[in-house]
CSV table of N, CA and C in Angstrom, one decimal:
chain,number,residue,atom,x,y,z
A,246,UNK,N,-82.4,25.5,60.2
A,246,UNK,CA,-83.1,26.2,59.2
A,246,UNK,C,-82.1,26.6,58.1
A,247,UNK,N,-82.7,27.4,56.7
A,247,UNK,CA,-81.3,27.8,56.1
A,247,UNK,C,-80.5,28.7,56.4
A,248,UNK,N,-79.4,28.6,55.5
A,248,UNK,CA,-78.7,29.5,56.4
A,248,UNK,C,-78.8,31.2,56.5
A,249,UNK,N,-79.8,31.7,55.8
A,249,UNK,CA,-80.3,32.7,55.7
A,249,UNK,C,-80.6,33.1,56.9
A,250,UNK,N,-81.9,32.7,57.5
A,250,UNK,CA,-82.5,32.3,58.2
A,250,UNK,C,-81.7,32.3,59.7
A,251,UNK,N,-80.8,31.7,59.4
A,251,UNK,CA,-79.9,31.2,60.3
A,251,UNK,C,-79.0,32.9,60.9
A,252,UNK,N,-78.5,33.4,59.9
A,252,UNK,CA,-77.9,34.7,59.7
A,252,UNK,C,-78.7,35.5,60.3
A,253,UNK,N,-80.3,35.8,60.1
A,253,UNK,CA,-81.3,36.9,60.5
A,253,UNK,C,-81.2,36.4,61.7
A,254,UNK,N,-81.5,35.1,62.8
A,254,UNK,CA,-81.4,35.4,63.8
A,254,UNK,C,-80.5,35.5,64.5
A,255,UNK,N,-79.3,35.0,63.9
A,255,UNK,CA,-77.5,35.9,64.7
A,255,UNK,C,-77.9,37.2,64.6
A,256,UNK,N,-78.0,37.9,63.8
A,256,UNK,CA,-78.1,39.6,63.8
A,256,UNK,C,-78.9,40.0,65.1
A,257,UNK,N,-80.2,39.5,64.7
A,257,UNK,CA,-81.3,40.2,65.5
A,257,UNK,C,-80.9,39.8,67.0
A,258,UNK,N,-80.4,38.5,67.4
A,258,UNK,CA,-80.3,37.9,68.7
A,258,UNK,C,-78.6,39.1,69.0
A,259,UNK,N,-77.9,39.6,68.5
A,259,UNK,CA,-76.8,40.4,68.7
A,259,UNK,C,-77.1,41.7,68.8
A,260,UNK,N,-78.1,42.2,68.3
A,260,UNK,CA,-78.2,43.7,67.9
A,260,UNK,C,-79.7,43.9,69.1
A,261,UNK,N,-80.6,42.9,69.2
A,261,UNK,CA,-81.4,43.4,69.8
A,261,UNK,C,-80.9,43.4,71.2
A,262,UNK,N,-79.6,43.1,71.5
A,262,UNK,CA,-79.2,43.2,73.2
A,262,UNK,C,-78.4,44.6,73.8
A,263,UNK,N,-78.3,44.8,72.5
A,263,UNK,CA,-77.1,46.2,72.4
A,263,UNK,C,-77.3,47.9,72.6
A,264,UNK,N,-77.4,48.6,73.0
A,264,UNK,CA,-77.5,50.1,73.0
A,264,UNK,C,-75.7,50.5,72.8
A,265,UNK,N,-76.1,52.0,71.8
A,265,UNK,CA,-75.0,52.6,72.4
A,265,UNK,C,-75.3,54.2,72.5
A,266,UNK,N,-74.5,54.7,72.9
A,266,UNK,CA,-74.7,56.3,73.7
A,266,UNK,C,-73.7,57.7,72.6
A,267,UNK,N,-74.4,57.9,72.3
A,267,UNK,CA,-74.1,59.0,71.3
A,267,UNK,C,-74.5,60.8,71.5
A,268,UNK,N,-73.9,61.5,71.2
A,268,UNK,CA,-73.8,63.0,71.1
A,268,UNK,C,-75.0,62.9,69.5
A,269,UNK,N,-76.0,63.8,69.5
A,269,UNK,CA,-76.7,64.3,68.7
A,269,UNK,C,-77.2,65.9,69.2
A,270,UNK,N,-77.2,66.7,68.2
A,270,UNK,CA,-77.7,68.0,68.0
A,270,UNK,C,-77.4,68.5,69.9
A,271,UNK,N,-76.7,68.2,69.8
A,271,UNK,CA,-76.4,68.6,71.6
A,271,UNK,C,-76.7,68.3,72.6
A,272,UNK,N,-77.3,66.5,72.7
A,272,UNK,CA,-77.9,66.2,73.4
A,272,UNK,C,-77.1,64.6,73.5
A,273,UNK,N,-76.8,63.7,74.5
A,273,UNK,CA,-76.7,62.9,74.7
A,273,UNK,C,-78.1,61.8,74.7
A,274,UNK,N,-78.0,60.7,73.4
A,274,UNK,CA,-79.0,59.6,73.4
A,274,UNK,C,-78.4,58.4,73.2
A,275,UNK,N,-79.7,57.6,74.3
A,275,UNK,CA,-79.1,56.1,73.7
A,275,UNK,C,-79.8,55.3,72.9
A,276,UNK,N,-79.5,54.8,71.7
A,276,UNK,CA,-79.7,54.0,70.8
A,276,UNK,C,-79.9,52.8,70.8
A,277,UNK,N,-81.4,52.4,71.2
A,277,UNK,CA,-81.6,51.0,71.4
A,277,UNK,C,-81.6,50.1,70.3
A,278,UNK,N,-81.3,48.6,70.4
A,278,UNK,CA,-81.0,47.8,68.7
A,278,UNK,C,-80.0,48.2,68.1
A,279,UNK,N,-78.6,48.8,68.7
A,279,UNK,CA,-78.0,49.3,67.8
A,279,UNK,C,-76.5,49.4,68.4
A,280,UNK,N,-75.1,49.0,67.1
A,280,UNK,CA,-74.3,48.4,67.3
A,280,UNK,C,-73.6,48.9,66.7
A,281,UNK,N,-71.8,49.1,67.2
A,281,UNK,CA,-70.9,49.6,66.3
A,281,UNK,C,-70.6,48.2,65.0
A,282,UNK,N,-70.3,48.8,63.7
A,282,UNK,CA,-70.1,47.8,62.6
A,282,UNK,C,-69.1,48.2,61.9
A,283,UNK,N,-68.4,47.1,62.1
A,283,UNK,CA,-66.4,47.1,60.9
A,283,UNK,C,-67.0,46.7,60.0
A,284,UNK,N,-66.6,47.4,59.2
A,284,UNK,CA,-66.6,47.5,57.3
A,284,UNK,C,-66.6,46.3,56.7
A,285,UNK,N,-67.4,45.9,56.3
A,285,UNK,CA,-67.4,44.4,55.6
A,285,UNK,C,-68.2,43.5,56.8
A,286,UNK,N,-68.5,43.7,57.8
A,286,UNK,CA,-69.1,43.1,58.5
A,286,UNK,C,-70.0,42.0,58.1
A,287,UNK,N,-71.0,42.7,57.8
A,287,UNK,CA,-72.2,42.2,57.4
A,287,UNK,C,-72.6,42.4,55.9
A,288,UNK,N,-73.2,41.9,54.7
A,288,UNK,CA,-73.1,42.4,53.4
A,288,UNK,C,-74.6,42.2,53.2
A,289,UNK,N,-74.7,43.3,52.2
A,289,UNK,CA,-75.8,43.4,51.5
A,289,UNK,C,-77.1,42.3,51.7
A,290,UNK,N,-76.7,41.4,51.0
A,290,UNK,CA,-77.7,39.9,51.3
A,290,UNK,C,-78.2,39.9,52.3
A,291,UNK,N,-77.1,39.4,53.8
A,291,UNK,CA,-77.1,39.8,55.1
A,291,UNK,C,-78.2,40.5,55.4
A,292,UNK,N,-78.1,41.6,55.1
A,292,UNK,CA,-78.8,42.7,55.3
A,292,UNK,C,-80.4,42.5,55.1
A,293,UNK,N,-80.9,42.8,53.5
A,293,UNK,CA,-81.5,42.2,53.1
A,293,UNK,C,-82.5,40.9,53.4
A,294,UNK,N,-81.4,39.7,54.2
A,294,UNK,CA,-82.0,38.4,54.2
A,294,UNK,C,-82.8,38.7,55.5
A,295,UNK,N,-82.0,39.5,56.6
A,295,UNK,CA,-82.7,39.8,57.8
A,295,UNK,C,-84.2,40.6,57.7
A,296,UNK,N,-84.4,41.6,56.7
A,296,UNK,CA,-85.0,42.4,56.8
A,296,UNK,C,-86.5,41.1,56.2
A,297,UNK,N,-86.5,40.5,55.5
A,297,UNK,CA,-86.6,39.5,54.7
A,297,UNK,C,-87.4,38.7,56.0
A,298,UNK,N,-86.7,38.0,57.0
A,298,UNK,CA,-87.1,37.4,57.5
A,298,UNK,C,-87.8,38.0,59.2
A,299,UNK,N,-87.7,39.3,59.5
A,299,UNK,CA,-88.1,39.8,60.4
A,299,UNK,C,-89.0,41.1,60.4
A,300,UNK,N,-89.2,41.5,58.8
A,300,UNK,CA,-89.6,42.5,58.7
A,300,UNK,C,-89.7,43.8,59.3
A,301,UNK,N,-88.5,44.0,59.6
A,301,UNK,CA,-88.1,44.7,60.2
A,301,UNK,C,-86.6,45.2,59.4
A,302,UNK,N,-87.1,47.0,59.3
A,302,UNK,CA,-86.1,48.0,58.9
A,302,UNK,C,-84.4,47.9,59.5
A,303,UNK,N,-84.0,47.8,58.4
A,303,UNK,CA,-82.7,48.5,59.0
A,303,UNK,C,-82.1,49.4,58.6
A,304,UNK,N,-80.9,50.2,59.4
A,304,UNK,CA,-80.4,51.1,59.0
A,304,UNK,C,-78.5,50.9,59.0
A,305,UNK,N,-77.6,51.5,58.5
A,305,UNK,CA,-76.3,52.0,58.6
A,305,UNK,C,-75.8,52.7,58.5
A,306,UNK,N,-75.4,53.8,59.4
A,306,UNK,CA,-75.2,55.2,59.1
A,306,UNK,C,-73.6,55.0,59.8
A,307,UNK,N,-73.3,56.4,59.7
A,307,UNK,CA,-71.7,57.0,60.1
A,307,UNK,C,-72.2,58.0,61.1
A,308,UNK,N,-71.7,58.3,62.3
A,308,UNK,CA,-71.7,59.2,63.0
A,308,UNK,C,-70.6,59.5,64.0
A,309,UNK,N,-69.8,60.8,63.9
A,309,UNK,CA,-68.9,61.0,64.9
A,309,UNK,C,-67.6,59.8,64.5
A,310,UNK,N,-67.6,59.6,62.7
A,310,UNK,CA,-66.6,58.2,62.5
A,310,UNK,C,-66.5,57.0,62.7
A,311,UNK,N,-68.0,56.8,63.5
A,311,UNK,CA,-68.2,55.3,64.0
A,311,UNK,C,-69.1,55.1,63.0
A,312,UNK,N,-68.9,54.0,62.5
A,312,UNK,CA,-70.2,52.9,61.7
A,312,UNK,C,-70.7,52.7,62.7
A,313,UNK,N,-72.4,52.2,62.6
A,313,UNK,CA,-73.3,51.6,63.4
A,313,UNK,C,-74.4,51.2,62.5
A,314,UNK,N,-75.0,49.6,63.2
A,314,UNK,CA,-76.0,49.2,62.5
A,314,UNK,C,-77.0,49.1,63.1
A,315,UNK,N,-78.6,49.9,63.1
A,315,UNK,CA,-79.6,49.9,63.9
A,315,UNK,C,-80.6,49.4,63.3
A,316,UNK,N,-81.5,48.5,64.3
A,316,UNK,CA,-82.8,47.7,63.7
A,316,UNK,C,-83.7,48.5,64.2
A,317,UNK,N,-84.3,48.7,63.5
A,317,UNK,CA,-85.7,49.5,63.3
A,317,UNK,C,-87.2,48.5,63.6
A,318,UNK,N,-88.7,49.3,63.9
A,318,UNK,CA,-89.6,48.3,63.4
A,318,UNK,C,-90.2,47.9,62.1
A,319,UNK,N,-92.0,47.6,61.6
A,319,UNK,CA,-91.7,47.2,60.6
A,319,UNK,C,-91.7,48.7,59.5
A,320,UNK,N,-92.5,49.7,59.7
A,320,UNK,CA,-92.2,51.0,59.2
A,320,UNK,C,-91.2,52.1,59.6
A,321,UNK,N,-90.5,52.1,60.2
A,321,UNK,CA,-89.0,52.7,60.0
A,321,UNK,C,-87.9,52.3,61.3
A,322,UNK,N,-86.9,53.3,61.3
A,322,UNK,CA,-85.9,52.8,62.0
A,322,UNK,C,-85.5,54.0,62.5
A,323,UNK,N,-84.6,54.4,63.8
A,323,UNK,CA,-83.9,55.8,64.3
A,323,UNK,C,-82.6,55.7,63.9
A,324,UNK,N,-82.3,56.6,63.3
A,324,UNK,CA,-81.1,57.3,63.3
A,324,UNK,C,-81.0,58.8,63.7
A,325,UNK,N,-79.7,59.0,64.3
A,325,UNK,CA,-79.3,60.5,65.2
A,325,UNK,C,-79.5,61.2,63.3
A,326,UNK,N,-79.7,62.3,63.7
A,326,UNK,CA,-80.2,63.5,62.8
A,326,UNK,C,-78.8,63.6,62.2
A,327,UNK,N,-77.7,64.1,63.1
A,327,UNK,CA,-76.4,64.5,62.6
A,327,UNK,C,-75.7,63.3,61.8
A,328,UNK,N,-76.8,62.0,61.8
A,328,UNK,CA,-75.6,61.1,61.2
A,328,UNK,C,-75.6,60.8,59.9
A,329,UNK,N,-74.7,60.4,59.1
A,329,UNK,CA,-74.7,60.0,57.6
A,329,UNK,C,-75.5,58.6,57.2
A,330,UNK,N,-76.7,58.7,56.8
A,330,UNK,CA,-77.0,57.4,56.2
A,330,UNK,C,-76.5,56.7,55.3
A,331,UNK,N,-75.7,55.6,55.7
A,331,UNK,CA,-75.1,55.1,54.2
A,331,UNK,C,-76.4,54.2,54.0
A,332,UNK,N,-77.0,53.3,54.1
A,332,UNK,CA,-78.2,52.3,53.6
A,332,UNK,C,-79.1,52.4,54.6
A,333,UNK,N,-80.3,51.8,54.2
A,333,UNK,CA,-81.1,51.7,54.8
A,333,UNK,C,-82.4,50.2,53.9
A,334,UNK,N,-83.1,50.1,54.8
A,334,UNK,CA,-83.8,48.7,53.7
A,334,UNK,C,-85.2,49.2,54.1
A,335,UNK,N,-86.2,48.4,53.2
A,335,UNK,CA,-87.9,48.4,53.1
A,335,UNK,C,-87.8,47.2,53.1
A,336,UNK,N,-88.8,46.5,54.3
A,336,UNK,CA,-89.8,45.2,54.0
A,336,UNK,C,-90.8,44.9,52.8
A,337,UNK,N,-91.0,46.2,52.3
A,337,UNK,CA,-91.9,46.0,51.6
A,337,UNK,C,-91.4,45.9,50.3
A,338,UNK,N,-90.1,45.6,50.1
A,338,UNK,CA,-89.1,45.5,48.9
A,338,UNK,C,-89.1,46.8,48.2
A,339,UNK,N,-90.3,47.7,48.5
A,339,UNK,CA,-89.8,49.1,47.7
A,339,UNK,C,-88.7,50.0,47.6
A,340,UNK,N,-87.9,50.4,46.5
A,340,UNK,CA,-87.0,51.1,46.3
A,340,UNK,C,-86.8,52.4,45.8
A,341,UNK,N,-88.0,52.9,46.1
A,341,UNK,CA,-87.8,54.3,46.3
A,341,UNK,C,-87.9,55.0,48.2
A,342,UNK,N,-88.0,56.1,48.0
A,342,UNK,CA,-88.4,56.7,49.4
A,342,UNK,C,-89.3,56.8,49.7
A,343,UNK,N,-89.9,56.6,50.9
A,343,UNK,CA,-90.9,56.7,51.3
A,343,UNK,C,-91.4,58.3,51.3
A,344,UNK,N,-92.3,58.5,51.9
A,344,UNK,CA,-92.2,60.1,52.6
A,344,UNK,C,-91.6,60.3,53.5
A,345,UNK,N,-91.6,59.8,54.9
A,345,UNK,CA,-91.1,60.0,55.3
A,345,UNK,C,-89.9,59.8,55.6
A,346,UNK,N,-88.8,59.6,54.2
A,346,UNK,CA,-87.6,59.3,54.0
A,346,UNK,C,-87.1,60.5,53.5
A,347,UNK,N,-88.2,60.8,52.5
A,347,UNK,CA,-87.7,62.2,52.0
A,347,UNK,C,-87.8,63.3,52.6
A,348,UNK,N,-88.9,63.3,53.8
A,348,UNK,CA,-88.8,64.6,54.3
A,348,UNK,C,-87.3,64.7,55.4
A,349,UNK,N,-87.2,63.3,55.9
A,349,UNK,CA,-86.1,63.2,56.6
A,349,UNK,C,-84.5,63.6,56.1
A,350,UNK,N,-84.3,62.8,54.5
A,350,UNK,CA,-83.4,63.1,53.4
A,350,UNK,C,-83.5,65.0,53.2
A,351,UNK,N,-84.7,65.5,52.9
A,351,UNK,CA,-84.9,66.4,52.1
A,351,UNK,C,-84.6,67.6,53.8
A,352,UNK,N,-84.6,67.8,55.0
A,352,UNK,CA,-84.1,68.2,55.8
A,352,UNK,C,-82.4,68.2,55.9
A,353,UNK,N,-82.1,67.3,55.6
A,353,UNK,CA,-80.8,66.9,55.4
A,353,UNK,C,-79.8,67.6,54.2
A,354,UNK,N,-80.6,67.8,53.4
A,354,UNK,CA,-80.5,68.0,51.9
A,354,UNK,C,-79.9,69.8,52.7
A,355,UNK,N,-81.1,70.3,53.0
A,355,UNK,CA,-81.4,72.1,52.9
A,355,UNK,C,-79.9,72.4,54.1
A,356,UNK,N,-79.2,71.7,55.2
A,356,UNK,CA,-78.4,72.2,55.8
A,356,UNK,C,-76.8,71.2,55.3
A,357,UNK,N,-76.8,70.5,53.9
A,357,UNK,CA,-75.3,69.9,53.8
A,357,UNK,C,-74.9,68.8,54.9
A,358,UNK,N,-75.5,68.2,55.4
A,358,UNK,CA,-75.3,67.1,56.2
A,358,UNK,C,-75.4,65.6,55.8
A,359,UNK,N,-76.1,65.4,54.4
A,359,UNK,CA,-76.5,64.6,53.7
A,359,UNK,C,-75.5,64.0,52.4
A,360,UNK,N,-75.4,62.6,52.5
A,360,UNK,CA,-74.5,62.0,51.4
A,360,UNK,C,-75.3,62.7,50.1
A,361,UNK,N,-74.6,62.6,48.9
A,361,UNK,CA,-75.1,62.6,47.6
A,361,UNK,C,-76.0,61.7,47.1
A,362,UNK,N,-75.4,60.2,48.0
A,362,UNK,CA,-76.2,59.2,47.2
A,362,UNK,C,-76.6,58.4,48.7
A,363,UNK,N,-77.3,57.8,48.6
A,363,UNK,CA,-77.6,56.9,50.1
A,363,UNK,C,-78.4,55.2,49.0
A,364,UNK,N,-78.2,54.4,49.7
A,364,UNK,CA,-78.4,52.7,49.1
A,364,UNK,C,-79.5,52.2,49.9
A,365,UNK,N,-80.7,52.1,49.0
A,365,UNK,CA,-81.7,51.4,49.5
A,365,UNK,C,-82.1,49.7,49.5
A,366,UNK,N,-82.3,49.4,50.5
A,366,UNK,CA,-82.0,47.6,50.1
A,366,UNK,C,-83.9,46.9,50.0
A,367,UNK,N,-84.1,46.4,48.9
A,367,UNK,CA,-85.7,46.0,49.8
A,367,UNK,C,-85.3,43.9,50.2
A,368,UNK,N,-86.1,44.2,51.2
A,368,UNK,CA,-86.2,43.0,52.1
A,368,UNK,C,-86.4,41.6,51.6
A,369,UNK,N,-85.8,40.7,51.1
A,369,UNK,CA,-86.6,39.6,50.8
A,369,UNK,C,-85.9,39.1,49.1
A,370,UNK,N,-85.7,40.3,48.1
A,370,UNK,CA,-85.5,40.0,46.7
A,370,UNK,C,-83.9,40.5,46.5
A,371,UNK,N,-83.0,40.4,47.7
A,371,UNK,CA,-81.7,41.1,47.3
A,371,UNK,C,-81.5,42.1,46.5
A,372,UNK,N,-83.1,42.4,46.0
A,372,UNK,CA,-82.4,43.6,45.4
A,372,UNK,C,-82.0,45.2,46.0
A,373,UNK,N,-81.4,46.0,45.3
A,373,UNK,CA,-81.0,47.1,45.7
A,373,UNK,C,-79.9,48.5,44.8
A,374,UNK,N,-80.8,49.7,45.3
A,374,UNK,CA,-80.6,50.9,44.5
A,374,UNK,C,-79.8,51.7,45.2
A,375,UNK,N,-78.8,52.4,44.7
A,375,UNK,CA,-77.8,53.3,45.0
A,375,UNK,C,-78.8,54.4,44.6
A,376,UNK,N,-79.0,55.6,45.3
A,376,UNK,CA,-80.5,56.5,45.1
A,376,UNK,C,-79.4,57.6,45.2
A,377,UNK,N,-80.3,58.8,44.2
A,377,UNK,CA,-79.5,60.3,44.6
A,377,UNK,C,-80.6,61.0,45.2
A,378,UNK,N,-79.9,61.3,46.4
A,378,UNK,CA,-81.0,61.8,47.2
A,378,UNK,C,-81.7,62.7,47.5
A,379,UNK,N,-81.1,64.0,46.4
A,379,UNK,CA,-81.4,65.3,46.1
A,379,UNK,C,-82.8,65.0,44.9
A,380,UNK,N,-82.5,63.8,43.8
A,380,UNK,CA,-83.4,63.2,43.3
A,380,UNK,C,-84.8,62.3,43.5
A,381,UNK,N,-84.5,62.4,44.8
A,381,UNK,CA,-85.3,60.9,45.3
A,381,UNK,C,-86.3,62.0,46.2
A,382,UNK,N,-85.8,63.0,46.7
A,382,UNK,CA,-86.5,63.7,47.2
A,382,UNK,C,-87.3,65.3,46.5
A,383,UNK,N,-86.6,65.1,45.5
A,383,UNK,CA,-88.0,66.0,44.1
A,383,UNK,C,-88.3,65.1,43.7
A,384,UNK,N,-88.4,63.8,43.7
A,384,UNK,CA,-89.4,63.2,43.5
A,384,UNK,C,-90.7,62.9,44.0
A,385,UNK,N,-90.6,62.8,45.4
A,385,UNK,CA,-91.9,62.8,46.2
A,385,UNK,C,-92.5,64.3,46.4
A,386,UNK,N,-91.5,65.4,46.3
A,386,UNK,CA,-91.9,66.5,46.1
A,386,UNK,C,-91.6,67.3,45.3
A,387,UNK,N,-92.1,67.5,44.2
A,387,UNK,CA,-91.5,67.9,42.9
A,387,UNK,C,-91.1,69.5,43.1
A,388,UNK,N,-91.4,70.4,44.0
A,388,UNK,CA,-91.0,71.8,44.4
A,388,UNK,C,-89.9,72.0,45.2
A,389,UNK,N,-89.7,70.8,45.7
A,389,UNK,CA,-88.2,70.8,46.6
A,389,UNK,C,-87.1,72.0,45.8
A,390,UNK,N,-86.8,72.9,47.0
A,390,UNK,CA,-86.1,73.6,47.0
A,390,UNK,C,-85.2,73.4,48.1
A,391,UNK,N,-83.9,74.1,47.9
A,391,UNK,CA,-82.6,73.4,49.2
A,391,UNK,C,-83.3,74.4,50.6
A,392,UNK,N,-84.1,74.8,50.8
A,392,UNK,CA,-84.1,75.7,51.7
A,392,UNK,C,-86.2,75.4,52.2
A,393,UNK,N,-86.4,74.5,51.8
A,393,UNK,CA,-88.2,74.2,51.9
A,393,UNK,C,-88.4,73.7,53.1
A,394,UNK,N,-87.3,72.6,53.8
A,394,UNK,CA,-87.5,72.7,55.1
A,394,UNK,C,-87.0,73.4,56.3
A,395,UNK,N,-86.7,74.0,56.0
A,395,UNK,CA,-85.6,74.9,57.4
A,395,UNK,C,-87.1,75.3,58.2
């Protein structure tokens, strides 16, 4: 097949075998679909081409210093609460947030646990937005206040 194609199923055939076991909000969980990732691992495209070809979410966050890259289904994906979202992708190629990205960002937002900017990838068109996510989230809620979800 091409080599796209070829790429989406090395990922998925590696990541869908993998858990790993993480500290969150005080609780030990394990994280199924989901893999420690060295920097430059995987790139954008990558990313993208997978999501592209399996419709299916992904995510990349930081937690506890480790990168990890977790496969989601076709409407979202888990990540530990405490962790840093660096990207994340839509099947549906959309490049804004969903809602329930924002309410999840906009939680994040009211207690300082949240990057400034987080990078949304959509599935299929390689394209992709560097988002401010204090913006992305008065966007879907135009009254966002840093303290509206606590």
């Amino acid at each position: 097949g091409p080599p796209d194609k070829q790429i989406a199923a090395q990922i998925e055939a590696m990541i869908s075998r993998s858990s790993v076991t993480i500290q969150d909000m005080g609780k030990t969980h394990v994280l199924k679909n989901t893999i420690p990732l060295p920097r430059r691992a995987v790139s954008l495209t990558d990313i993208a081409s997978f999501t592209h070809h399996t419709g299916r979410e992904v995510a990349v966050f930081r937690h506890a210093g480790t990168r990890y890259m977790s496969l989601g289904g076709t409407k979202s994906v888990k990540v530990p609460y405490e962790s840093r979202v660096l990207l994340h992708t839509h099947p549906n190629g959309l490049l804004r947030f969903s809602e329930a990205d924002a309410l999840f960002f906009g939680k994040k937002v009211t207690q300082s646990i949240n990057p400034q900017y987080s990078t949304l990838i959509g599935g299929g068109n390689n394209a992709w937005r560097r988002i401010s996510v204090v913006d992305e989230v008065k966007r879907k809620f135009p009254d966002f206040k840093g303290d509206m979800f606590l």
